[in-house]
Short mmCIF file of C-alpha atoms in Angstrom, two decimals:
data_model
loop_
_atom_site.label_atom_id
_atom_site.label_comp_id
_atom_site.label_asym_id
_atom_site.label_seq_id
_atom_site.Cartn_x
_atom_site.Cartn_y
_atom_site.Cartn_z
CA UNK A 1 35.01 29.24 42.16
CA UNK A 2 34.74 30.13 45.73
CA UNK A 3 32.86 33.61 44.79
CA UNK A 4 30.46 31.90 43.04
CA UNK A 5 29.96 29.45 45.50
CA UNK A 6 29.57 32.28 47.73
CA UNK A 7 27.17 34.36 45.94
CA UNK A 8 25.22 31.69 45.48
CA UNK A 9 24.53 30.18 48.96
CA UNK A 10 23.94 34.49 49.49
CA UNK A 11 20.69 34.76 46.85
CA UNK A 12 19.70 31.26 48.16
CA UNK A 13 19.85 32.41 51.97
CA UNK A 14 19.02 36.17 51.52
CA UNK A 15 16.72 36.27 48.46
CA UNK A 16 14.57 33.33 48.03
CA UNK A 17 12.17 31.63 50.65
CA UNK A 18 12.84 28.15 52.43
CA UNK A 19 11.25 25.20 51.50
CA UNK A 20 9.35 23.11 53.54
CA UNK A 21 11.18 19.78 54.71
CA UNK A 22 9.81 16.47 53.40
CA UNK A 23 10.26 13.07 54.90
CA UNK A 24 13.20 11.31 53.81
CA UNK A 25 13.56 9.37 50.80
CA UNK A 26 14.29 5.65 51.00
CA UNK A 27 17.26 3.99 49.52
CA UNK A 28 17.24 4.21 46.00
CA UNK A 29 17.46 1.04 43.73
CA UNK A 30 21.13 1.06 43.35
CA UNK A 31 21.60 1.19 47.47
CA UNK A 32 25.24 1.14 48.64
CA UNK A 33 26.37 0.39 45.67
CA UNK A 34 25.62 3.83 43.94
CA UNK A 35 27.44 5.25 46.66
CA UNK A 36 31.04 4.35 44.71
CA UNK A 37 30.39 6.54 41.51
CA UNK A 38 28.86 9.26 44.04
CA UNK A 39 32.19 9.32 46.19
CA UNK A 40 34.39 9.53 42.51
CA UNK A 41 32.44 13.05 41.82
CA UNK A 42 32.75 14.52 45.75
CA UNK A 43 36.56 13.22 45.20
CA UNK A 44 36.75 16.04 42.48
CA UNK A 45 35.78 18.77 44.62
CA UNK A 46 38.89 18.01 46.01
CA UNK A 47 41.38 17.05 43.92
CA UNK A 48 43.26 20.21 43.62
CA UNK A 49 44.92 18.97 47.08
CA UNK A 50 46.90 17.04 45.03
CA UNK A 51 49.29 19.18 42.87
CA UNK A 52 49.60 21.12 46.11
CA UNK A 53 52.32 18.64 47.34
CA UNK A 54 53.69 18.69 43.69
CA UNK A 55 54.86 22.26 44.29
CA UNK A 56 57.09 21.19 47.32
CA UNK A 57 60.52 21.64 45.68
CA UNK A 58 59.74 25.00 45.08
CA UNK A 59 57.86 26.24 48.68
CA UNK A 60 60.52 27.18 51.87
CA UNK A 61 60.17 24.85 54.79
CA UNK A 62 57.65 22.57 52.88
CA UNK A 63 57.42 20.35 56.09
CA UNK A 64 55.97 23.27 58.19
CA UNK A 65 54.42 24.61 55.00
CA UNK A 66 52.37 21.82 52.74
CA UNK A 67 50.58 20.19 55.79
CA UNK A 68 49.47 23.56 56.82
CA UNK A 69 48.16 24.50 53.85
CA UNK A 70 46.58 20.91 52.86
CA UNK A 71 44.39 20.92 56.08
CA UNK A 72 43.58 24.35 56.03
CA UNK A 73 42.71 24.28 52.45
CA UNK A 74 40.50 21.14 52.53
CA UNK A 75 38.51 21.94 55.81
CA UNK A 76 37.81 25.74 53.71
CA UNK A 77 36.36 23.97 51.01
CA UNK A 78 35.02 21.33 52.95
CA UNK A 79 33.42 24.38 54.74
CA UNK A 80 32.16 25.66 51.20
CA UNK A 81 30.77 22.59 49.86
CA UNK A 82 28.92 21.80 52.53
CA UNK A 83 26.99 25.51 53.01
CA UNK A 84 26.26 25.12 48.84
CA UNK A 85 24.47 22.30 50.05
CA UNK A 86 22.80 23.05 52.74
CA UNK A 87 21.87 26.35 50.29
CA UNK A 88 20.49 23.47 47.89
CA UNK A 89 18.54 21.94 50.41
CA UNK A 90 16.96 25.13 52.22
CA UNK A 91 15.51 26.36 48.73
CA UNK A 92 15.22 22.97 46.62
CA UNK A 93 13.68 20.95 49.66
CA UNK A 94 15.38 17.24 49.59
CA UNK A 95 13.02 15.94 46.83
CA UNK A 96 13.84 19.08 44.60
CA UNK A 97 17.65 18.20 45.00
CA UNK A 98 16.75 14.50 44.10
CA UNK A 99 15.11 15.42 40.95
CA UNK A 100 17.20 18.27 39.76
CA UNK A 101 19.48 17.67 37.00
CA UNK A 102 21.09 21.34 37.21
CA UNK A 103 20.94 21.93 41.30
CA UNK A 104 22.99 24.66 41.58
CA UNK A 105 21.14 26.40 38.30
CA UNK A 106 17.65 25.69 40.03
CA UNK A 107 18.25 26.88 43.22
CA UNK A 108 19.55 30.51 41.39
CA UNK A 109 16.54 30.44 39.63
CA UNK A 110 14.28 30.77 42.56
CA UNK A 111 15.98 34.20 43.68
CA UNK A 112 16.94 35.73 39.92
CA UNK A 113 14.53 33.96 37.73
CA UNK A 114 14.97 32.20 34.13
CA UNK A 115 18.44 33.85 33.66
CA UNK A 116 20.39 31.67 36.67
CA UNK A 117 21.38 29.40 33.31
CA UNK A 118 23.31 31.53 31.89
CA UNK A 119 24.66 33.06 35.07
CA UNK A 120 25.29 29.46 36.18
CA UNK A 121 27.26 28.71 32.98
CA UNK A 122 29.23 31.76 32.77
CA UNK A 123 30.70 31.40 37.00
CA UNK A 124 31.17 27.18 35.37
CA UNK A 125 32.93 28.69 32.66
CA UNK A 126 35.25 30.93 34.96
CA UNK A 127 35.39 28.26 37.28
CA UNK A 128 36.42 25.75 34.88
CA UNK A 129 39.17 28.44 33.26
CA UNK A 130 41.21 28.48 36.71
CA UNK A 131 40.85 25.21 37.12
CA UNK A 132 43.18 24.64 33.90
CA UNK A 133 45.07 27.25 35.16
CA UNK A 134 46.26 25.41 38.16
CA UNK A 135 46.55 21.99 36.95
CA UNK A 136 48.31 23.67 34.52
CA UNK A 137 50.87 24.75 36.89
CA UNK A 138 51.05 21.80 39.30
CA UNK A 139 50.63 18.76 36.77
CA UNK A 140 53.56 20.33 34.95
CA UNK A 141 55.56 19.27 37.76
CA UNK A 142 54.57 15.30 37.08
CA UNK A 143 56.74 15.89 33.85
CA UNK A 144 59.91 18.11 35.44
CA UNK A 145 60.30 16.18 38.02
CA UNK A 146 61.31 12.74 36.84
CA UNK A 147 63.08 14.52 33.49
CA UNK A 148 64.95 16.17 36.29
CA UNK A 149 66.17 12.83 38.10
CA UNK A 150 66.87 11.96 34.11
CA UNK A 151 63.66 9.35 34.01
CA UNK A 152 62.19 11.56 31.22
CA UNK A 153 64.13 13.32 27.87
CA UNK A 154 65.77 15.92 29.74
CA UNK A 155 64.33 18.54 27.28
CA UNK A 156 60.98 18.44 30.07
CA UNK A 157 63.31 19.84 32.93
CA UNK A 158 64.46 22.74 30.88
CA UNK A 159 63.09 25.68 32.93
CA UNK A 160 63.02 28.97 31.12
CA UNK A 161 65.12 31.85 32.75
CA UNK A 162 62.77 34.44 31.47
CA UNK A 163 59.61 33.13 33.30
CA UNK A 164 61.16 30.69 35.61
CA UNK A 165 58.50 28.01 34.81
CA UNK A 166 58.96 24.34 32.96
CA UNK A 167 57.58 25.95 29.75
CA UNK A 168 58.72 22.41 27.97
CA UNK A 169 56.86 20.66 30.64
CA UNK A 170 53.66 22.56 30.54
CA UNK A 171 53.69 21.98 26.42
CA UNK A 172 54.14 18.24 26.68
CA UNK A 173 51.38 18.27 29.33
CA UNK A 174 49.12 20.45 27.42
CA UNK A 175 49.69 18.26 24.37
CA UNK A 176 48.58 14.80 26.36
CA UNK A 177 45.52 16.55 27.77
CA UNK A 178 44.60 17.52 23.94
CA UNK A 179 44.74 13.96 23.38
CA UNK A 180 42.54 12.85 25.50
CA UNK A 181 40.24 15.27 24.89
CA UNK A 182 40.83 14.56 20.89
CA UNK A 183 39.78 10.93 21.92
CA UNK A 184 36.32 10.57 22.11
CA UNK A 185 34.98 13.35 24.46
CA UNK A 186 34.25 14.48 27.68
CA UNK A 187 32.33 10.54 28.54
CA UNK A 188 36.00 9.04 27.54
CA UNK A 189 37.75 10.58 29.89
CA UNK A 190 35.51 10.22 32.18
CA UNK A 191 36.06 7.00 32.10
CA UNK A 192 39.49 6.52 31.52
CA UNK A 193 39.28 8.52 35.23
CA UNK A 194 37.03 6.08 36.72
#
């Protein structure tokens, strides 16, 4: 995810031309009260902080270690975010951002051309692949660790000695997550979240 981040604030600095700044836009319609639905999506650029701290039984010294690694962690992709946007805004302009409905695919397409869709879905795709991947291995903990204290069937805190992972745990989680996604679609969940 951070690669393509990367890459792509490098073709919007290094290979496409600025655009000119506008005068800002005045409040929208919706006001302050748009802003509540805005701050859910920046929340899930960062939501990965949270099944950091779910890996503490397993990290030495996690009192030295976790904060350490929270802060630096969220001020790197605080770091990243923020340059993709200020990419966004040096190509797009702000009323080009305002109107987009695929930002990140627009602003590739001023330094590649027509194909930034399809490279824009593919880095998603990969993106959206190790994303599983880690919840994956920290969410799994949400189901070991109270099957552990005996809370849940203790069949959850079985870890295998082969692999030395919750293997049960990972199942039952993968199981719920098909479930929800067996439930109506990517809009239900959505707002099951919200």
């Amino acid at each position: 995810k951070l690669l393509a981040l990367l890459a792509l604030g490098f073709t919007g600095l290094f290979f496409t031309g600025a655009h000119a700044p506008t005068a800002t836009m005045p409040v929208s319609a919706g006001g302050f009260a748009a802003l509540g639905p805005a701050f859910v999506a920046i929340l899930w650029a960062y939501d990965g902080f949270a099944s950091v701290t779910t890996l503490a039984g397993e990290v030495r010294t996690p009192q030295r270690t976790l904060p350490v690694g929270l802060l630096l962690g969220l001020a790197f992709i605080a770091a990243a975010y923020v340059g993709t946007n200020i990419v966004y805004f040096h190509v797009l302009g702000f009323s080009g951002v305002a109107s987009s409905e695929a930002v990140a695919a627009q602003t590739l397409g001023a330094a590649i051309g027509p194909r930034s869709a399809q490279v824009i879905a593919l880095l998603v795709m990969c993106s959206t692949l190790g994303t599983v991947a880690a919840q994956c291995v920290g969410q799994s903990r949400y189901y070991l660790a109270p099957a552990e204290d005996g809370l849940f069937p203790a069949w959850l805190a079985r870890v295998w000695p082969s692999t030395s992972t919750p293997a049960n745990a990972v199942i039952a989680m993968s199981a719920v997550a098909m479930l929800f996604v067996l439930s109506g679609g990517y809009s239900a969940i959505i707002g099951a979240y919200v």
